[in-house]
């Protein structure tokens, strides 16, 4: 099956009250772990590539690995640019086989965000086949591509702006800020995790049927924190979004849930444990094999317990 866009996936997810997992990919083992889980559960998939992943792996290698995933599975798969920060970057991905891009101009004033998003949408939609565009309103706290957004610069999405933004830009999905954040330290020690479901509800009321995206949606599962800390790592006070909140969001207008930190932690926990227990091993396949398996188990868990998209491929 060729790459697909997310249009049909999101329409079904919205109607069915579930969400599609958008997993960040950086190398072969990560892609294989994710695809193996999705194959077993017949789950639709979004594989997303950040600017940092392009820099690390070389975009061509990642595109070819995703093409291999299409051959290896008969799943509907979207290849998506995560957090594109310029027209040129989005255009490069569109021209080189991505079926979906995100233009993240959420740090710019409203008019500039609207203008840049519109420019990317015009280009993406004019392709044959058309490429879809995710945009963002509101700003998440945390680290992306080595840029830290502080709590004071983060801001919730203003529901009063969403209709005008979506109408004027023509974007296909909208990422909003309701209290999630990137990375492994989402809430301060002792802070009660909270998401602004009232904002999500109001956005959904103003944009009926329109797919909403949640970034910064890793749960930072305790078993990975414990294993990392047990085997020589140090992740003090790591916290994530409770899975019950993500399930609730998925049952509402949220059709795409972004997960990267949980993949990183599953892989790191596995490698730390393996290295510690097998100090004389030096064949990368010996520790990357279990790391790939750890990714598969994590994605299986997400599909079944958080996203609800098993059997929807
Ligand atoms: O939102 C950011 C993703 O976790 C990607 O992270 O830019 O370090 O590849 P990265
Ligand atoms: P996490 O850091 O919570 O995994 O968020 C990933 C993300 O939003 C990628 O765009
Ligand atoms: Zn993100």
CSV table of C-alpha atoms and ligand atoms in Angstrom, one decimal:
chain,number,residue,atom,x,y,z
A,1,UNK,CA,0.0,0.0,0.0
A,2,UNK,CA,1.4,3.5,-0.8
A,3,UNK,CA,1.7,6.2,1.9
A,4,UNK,CA,-1.6,7.7,2.8
A,5,UNK,CA,-2.6,11.1,4.2
A,6,UNK,CA,-4.3,11.4,7.6
A,7,UNK,CA,-7.6,12.7,6.2
A,8,UNK,CA,-9.5,9.4,6.2
A,9,UNK,CA,-7.8,8.2,9.4
A,10,UNK,CA,-8.9,11.3,11.3
A,11,UNK,CA,-12.4,11.2,10.0
A,12,UNK,CA,-12.9,7.7,11.2
A,13,UNK,CA,-11.0,8.4,14.5
A,14,UNK,CA,-13.2,11.4,15.2
A,15,UNK,CA,-16.4,9.5,14.6
A,16,UNK,CA,-15.1,6.4,16.5
A,17,UNK,CA,-13.9,8.3,19.6
A,18,UNK,CA,-10.3,7.0,19.3
A,19,UNK,CA,-6.9,8.5,18.3
A,20,UNK,CA,-4.0,7.6,16.0
A,21,UNK,CA,-0.5,7.4,17.5
A,22,UNK,CA,2.1,9.7,15.9
A,23,UNK,CA,5.4,8.2,16.9
A,24,UNK,CA,8.8,10.0,16.3
A,25,UNK,CA,11.3,7.9,14.4
A,26,UNK,CA,15.1,8.3,14.2
A,27,UNK,CA,16.5,4.9,13.2
A,28,UNK,CA,15.6,1.4,11.9
A,29,UNK,CA,15.0,-0.3,15.3
A,30,UNK,CA,12.5,2.4,16.4
A,31,UNK,CA,10.6,2.1,13.1
A,32,UNK,CA,10.6,-1.7,13.2
A,33,UNK,CA,9.4,-1.8,16.8
A,34,UNK,CA,6.5,0.6,16.1
A,35,UNK,CA,5.5,-1.2,12.9
A,36,UNK,CA,5.7,-4.7,14.5
A,37,UNK,CA,3.2,-3.6,17.2
A,38,UNK,CA,0.9,-1.9,14.7
A,39,UNK,CA,1.0,-5.0,12.4
A,40,UNK,CA,-0.1,-7.3,15.2
A,41,UNK,CA,-2.9,-5.1,16.2
A,42,UNK,CA,-4.0,-3.8,12.8
A,43,UNK,CA,-3.6,-0.2,13.9
A,44,UNK,CA,-3.2,2.8,11.5
A,45,UNK,CA,0.1,4.6,12.0
A,46,UNK,CA,1.6,8.0,11.7
A,47,UNK,CA,5.5,7.9,11.6
A,48,UNK,CA,6.9,11.4,12.2
A,49,UNK,CA,10.3,12.9,11.5
A,50,UNK,CA,11.5,16.0,13.3
A,51,UNK,CA,14.2,18.4,12.0
A,52,UNK,CA,16.5,16.9,14.6
A,53,UNK,CA,15.8,13.4,13.2
A,54,UNK,CA,16.6,14.6,9.7
A,55,UNK,CA,19.8,16.0,10.9
A,56,UNK,CA,20.7,12.8,12.8
A,57,UNK,CA,19.7,10.1,10.3
A,58,UNK,CA,19.6,11.9,6.9
A,59,UNK,CA,16.1,12.3,5.6
A,60,UNK,CA,16.6,9.9,2.7
A,61,UNK,CA,17.4,7.0,5.0
A,62,UNK,CA,14.3,7.6,7.1
A,63,UNK,CA,12.1,7.9,4.0
A,64,UNK,CA,13.5,4.7,2.6
A,65,UNK,CA,13.0,2.9,6.0
A,66,UNK,CA,9.4,4.1,6.0
A,67,UNK,CA,9.0,2.7,2.4
A,68,UNK,CA,10.4,-0.6,3.7
A,69,UNK,CA,7.7,-0.5,6.5
A,70,UNK,CA,5.0,-0.1,3.7
A,71,UNK,CA,6.4,-3.2,2.0
A,72,UNK,CA,6.7,-5.1,5.2
A,73,UNK,CA,3.1,-4.3,6.3
A,74,UNK,CA,-0.2,-3.6,4.5
A,75,UNK,CA,-1.0,-0.9,7.1
A,76,UNK,CA,-2.2,2.6,6.2
A,77,UNK,CA,0.9,4.7,7.2
A,78,UNK,CA,1.4,8.5,7.1
A,79,UNK,CA,4.9,10.0,6.8
A,80,UNK,CA,4.7,13.3,8.7
A,81,UNK,CA,7.1,16.2,9.3
A,82,UNK,CA,7.0,17.1,13.0
A,83,UNK,CA,7.4,20.7,14.0
A,84,UNK,CA,8.4,22.2,10.6
A,85,UNK,CA,9.6,25.7,11.4
A,86,UNK,CA,9.8,27.2,7.9
A,87,UNK,CA,8.2,27.1,4.4
A,88,UNK,CA,11.4,25.8,3.0
A,89,UNK,CA,11.6,22.8,5.3
A,90,UNK,CA,8.0,21.9,4.7
A,91,UNK,CA,8.5,22.3,0.9
A,92,UNK,CA,11.5,20.0,1.0
A,93,UNK,CA,9.6,17.3,2.8
A,94,UNK,CA,6.6,17.7,0.5
A,95,UNK,CA,8.9,17.4,-2.5
A,96,UNK,CA,10.6,14.3,-1.1
A,97,UNK,CA,7.7,12.0,-0.4
A,98,UNK,CA,6.1,13.1,2.9
A,99,UNK,CA,2.3,12.8,2.9
A,100,UNK,CA,1.8,15.2,5.8
A,101,UNK,CA,3.7,18.2,7.3
A,102,UNK,CA,3.4,20.3,10.4
A,103,UNK,CA,4.1,24.0,10.1
A,104,UNK,CA,4.7,25.1,13.6
A,105,UNK,CA,4.6,28.9,13.6
A,106,UNK,CA,2.9,29.0,17.0
A,107,UNK,CA,5.7,31.2,18.4
A,108,UNK,CA,4.8,34.0,15.9
A,109,UNK,CA,2.0,36.6,16.3
A,110,UNK,CA,-1.4,35.4,15.1
A,111,UNK,CA,-1.2,37.3,11.7
A,112,UNK,CA,2.3,35.9,10.9
A,113,UNK,CA,1.3,32.4,12.0
A,114,UNK,CA,-1.8,32.6,9.8
A,115,UNK,CA,0.2,33.9,6.8
A,116,UNK,CA,3.0,31.3,7.0
A,117,UNK,CA,0.5,28.4,7.6
A,118,UNK,CA,-1.5,29.6,4.6
A,119,UNK,CA,1.6,29.6,2.4
A,120,UNK,CA,2.4,26.0,3.4
A,121,UNK,CA,-1.2,24.9,2.9
A,122,UNK,CA,-1.4,26.4,-0.6
A,123,UNK,CA,1.8,24.6,-1.6
A,124,UNK,CA,0.9,21.3,0.0
A,125,UNK,CA,-2.7,21.2,-1.3
A,126,UNK,CA,-1.6,22.0,-4.8
A,127,UNK,CA,0.5,18.8,-5.1
A,128,UNK,CA,-0.8,15.7,-6.8
A,129,UNK,CA,-1.5,13.8,-4.6
A,130,UNK,CA,-2.2,16.6,-2.1
A,131,UNK,CA,-0.2,16.7,1.1
A,132,UNK,CA,-2.0,17.6,4.3
A,133,UNK,CA,-1.0,20.2,6.8
A,134,UNK,CA,-1.1,20.3,10.6
A,135,UNK,CA,-0.8,23.8,12.2
A,136,UNK,CA,-0.5,25.0,15.8
A,137,UNK,CA,-2.1,27.7,18.0
A,138,UNK,CA,-0.9,28.2,21.5
A,139,UNK,CA,2.5,27.3,22.8
A,140,UNK,CA,3.7,24.2,24.7
A,141,UNK,CA,6.4,24.2,27.4
A,142,UNK,CA,9.4,21.9,27.0
A,143,UNK,CA,12.3,21.2,24.6
A,144,UNK,CA,12.0,20.7,20.9
A,145,UNK,CA,15.1,20.6,18.6
A,146,UNK,CA,17.2,21.9,21.5
A,147,UNK,CA,15.0,25.0,21.9
A,148,UNK,CA,13.6,25.3,25.4
A,149,UNK,CA,10.2,27.0,25.8
A,150,UNK,CA,10.0,28.1,29.4
A,151,UNK,CA,6.8,27.9,31.5
A,152,UNK,CA,6.5,31.7,31.3
A,153,UNK,CA,6.6,31.7,27.4
A,154,UNK,CA,4.1,28.8,27.1
A,155,UNK,CA,0.5,29.7,26.6
A,156,UNK,CA,-2.8,27.9,26.3
A,157,UNK,CA,-4.7,28.0,23.0
A,158,UNK,CA,-7.3,30.8,22.9
A,159,UNK,CA,-10.5,29.1,21.6
A,160,UNK,CA,-11.7,32.5,20.4
A,161,UNK,CA,-9.0,32.4,17.6
A,162,UNK,CA,-9.5,28.9,16.3
A,163,UNK,CA,-12.4,29.4,13.7
A,164,UNK,CA,-10.7,32.4,12.1
A,165,UNK,CA,-7.3,30.6,12.0
A,166,UNK,CA,-8.7,27.4,10.5
A,167,UNK,CA,-10.8,29.2,8.0
A,168,UNK,CA,-8.1,31.6,6.9
A,169,UNK,CA,-5.3,29.0,6.7
A,170,UNK,CA,-7.2,26.0,5.3
A,171,UNK,CA,-5.1,23.7,7.6
A,172,UNK,CA,-6.2,20.1,7.9
A,173,UNK,CA,-5.7,19.6,11.6
A,174,UNK,CA,-4.8,21.8,14.6
A,175,UNK,CA,-2.4,21.3,17.5
A,176,UNK,CA,-3.6,23.0,20.6
A,177,UNK,CA,-2.0,23.7,24.0
A,178,UNK,CA,-4.1,22.5,27.0
A,179,UNK,CA,-1.3,21.8,29.5
A,180,UNK,CA,0.8,19.0,27.9
A,181,UNK,CA,4.5,19.7,27.3
A,182,UNK,CA,7.4,18.1,25.5
A,183,UNK,CA,10.0,16.0,27.4
A,184,UNK,CA,10.2,13.9,30.5
A,185,UNK,CA,9.5,16.6,33.2
A,186,UNK,CA,5.9,17.7,32.5
A,187,UNK,CA,4.8,18.7,36.0
A,188,UNK,CA,6.8,20.0,38.9
A,189,UNK,CA,7.4,17.7,41.9
A,190,UNK,CA,4.2,17.6,44.0
A,191,UNK,CA,2.2,19.3,41.2
A,192,UNK,CA,-1.1,17.6,40.3
A,193,UNK,CA,-1.2,16.8,36.6
A,194,UNK,CA,-4.0,18.7,35.0
A,195,UNK,CA,-5.2,19.4,31.4
A,196,UNK,CA,-7.6,22.1,30.3
A,197,UNK,CA,-10.4,19.9,29.0
A,198,UNK,CA,-12.6,23.0,29.1
A,199,UNK,CA,-10.4,24.5,26.3
A,200,UNK,CA,-10.5,21.3,24.3
A,201,UNK,CA,-14.3,21.2,24.6
A,202,UNK,CA,-14.7,24.8,23.5
A,203,UNK,CA,-12.4,24.3,20.6
A,204,UNK,CA,-14.4,21.2,19.5
A,205,UNK,CA,-17.7,23.2,19.9
A,206,UNK,CA,-16.3,25.9,17.6
A,207,UNK,CA,-14.8,23.4,15.1
A,208,UNK,CA,-17.3,20.6,14.8
A,209,UNK,CA,-15.7,17.4,13.3
A,210,UNK,CA,-12.3,19.1,12.9
A,211,UNK,CA,-9.3,16.9,14.0
A,212,UNK,CA,-7.3,18.2,17.0
A,213,UNK,CA,-3.7,17.2,17.8
A,214,UNK,CA,-2.1,16.7,21.1
A,215,UNK,CA,1.7,17.2,21.3
A,216,UNK,CA,3.8,16.5,24.4
A,217,UNK,CA,1.6,13.5,25.2
A,218,UNK,CA,4.0,11.0,26.7
A,219,UNK,CA,3.1,9.4,30.0
A,220,UNK,CA,6.7,8.9,31.3
A,221,UNK,CA,5.8,5.4,32.6
A,222,UNK,CA,7.1,4.6,36.1
A,223,UNK,CA,8.6,1.2,35.0
A,224,UNK,CA,11.0,3.0,32.6
A,225,UNK,CA,12.0,5.7,35.2
A,226,UNK,CA,12.6,2.9,37.7
A,227,UNK,CA,14.7,0.8,35.4
A,228,UNK,CA,16.7,3.8,34.2
A,229,UNK,CA,17.4,4.9,37.7
A,230,UNK,CA,18.2,1.3,38.8
A,231,UNK,CA,20.8,0.8,36.1
A,232,UNK,CA,23.0,3.9,36.5
A,233,UNK,CA,20.7,6.6,35.0
A,234,UNK,CA,19.3,9.5,36.8
A,235,UNK,CA,15.9,11.0,35.9
A,236,UNK,CA,14.8,12.7,39.1
A,237,UNK,CA,11.2,13.8,39.3
A,238,UNK,CA,10.3,12.7,35.7
A,239,UNK,CA,6.6,13.0,35.2
A,240,UNK,CA,4.1,12.6,32.3
A,241,UNK,CA,0.5,12.9,31.3
A,242,UNK,CA,-1.7,10.3,33.1
A,243,UNK,CA,-3.0,7.8,30.5
A,244,UNK,CA,-6.6,8.2,31.7
A,245,UNK,CA,-6.4,11.9,30.6
A,246,UNK,CA,-5.1,10.8,27.2
A,247,UNK,CA,-7.9,8.3,26.8
A,248,UNK,CA,-10.4,11.0,27.6
A,249,UNK,CA,-8.9,13.4,25.0
A,250,UNK,CA,-8.9,10.6,22.4
A,251,UNK,CA,-12.6,10.0,23.1
A,252,UNK,CA,-13.2,13.7,22.4
A,253,UNK,CA,-11.9,15.7,19.3
A,254,UNK,CA,-8.2,14.7,19.7
A,255,UNK,CA,-7.4,12.4,16.7
A,256,UNK,CA,-3.6,12.5,16.8
A,257,UNK,CA,-1.5,11.9,19.9
A,258,UNK,CA,2.2,12.6,19.7
A,259,UNK,CA,4.6,10.3,21.5
A,260,UNK,CA,8.4,10.5,21.5
A,261,UNK,CA,9.7,10.7,25.1
A,262,UNK,CA,8.1,7.3,26.0
A,263,UNK,CA,9.9,5.7,23.0
A,264,UNK,CA,13.2,7.2,24.1
A,265,UNK,CA,12.7,6.0,27.7
A,266,UNK,CA,11.7,2.5,26.7
A,267,UNK,CA,14.7,2.2,24.5
A,268,UNK,CA,17.1,3.7,27.0
A,269,UNK,CA,15.8,1.6,29.9
A,270,UNK,CA,16.3,-1.6,27.9
A,271,UNK,CA,19.8,-0.7,26.8
A,272,UNK,CA,20.9,0.5,30.3
A,273,UNK,CA,19.6,-2.8,31.8
A,274,UNK,CA,21.2,-4.9,29.1
A,275,UNK,CA,24.6,-3.2,29.3
A,276,UNK,CA,24.6,-3.5,33.1
A,277,UNK,CA,23.7,-7.2,33.1
A,278,UNK,CA,26.0,-8.1,30.2
A,279,UNK,CA,29.1,-6.0,30.6
A,280,UNK,CA,31.2,-8.2,28.3
A,281,UNK,CA,28.8,-8.0,25.3
A,282,UNK,CA,29.7,-5.6,22.4
A,283,UNK,CA,27.7,-6.7,19.4
A,284,UNK,CA,25.1,-3.9,18.9
A,285,UNK,CA,22.5,-6.4,17.8
A,286,UNK,CA,22.6,-7.9,21.3
A,287,UNK,CA,21.3,-4.7,22.9
A,288,UNK,CA,19.5,-3.1,20.0
A,289,UNK,CA,17.3,-6.3,19.5
A,290,UNK,CA,15.9,-6.1,23.1
A,291,UNK,CA,15.6,-2.3,22.6
A,292,UNK,CA,13.5,-2.8,19.5
A,293,UNK,CA,11.4,-5.3,21.4
A,294,UNK,CA,10.9,-2.7,24.2
A,295,UNK,CA,9.6,-0.2,21.6
A,296,UNK,CA,7.2,-2.8,20.3
A,297,UNK,CA,5.8,-3.6,23.8
A,298,UNK,CA,5.4,0.1,24.5
A,299,UNK,CA,3.6,0.8,21.3
A,300,UNK,CA,1.4,-2.2,21.8
A,301,UNK,CA,0.5,-0.8,25.2
A,302,UNK,CA,-0.3,2.6,23.8
A,303,UNK,CA,-2.5,1.3,21.0
A,304,UNK,CA,-4.5,-0.9,23.4
A,305,UNK,CA,-4.6,1.2,26.5
A,306,UNK,CA,-4.4,4.8,25.3
A,307,UNK,CA,-5.2,5.3,21.6
A,308,UNK,CA,-8.0,2.7,21.1
A,309,UNK,CA,-7.1,2.3,17.5
A,310,UNK,CA,-6.5,-1.5,17.4
A,311,UNK,CA,-8.3,-3.1,14.5
A,312,UNK,CA,-8.9,0.2,12.8
A,313,UNK,CA,-6.4,-0.2,9.9
B,1,LIG,O1,8.5,17.5,19.9
B,1,LIG,C1,9.7,17.1,19.7
B,1,LIG,C2,10.0,15.7,19.5
B,1,LIG,O2,10.1,15.0,20.7
B,1,LIG,C3,11.2,15.6,18.6
B,1,LIG,O3,12.3,15.8,19.3
B,1,LIG,O4,13.4,17.5,17.9
B,1,LIG,O5,14.8,16.2,19.6
B,1,LIG,O6,13.9,15.1,17.5
B,1,LIG,P1,13.7,16.2,18.5
B,2,LIG,P1,6.6,13.9,24.2
B,2,LIG,O1,7.9,14.6,24.5
B,2,LIG,O2,5.6,14.1,25.3
B,2,LIG,O3,6.8,12.5,23.7
B,2,LIG,O4,6.0,14.7,22.9
B,2,LIG,C1,6.4,14.4,21.6
B,2,LIG,C2,5.9,15.4,20.6
B,2,LIG,O5,5.0,16.2,20.8
B,2,LIG,C3,6.5,15.3,19.2
B,2,LIG,O6,6.0,16.3,18.4
B,3,LIG,ZN1,5.5,18.1,19.5
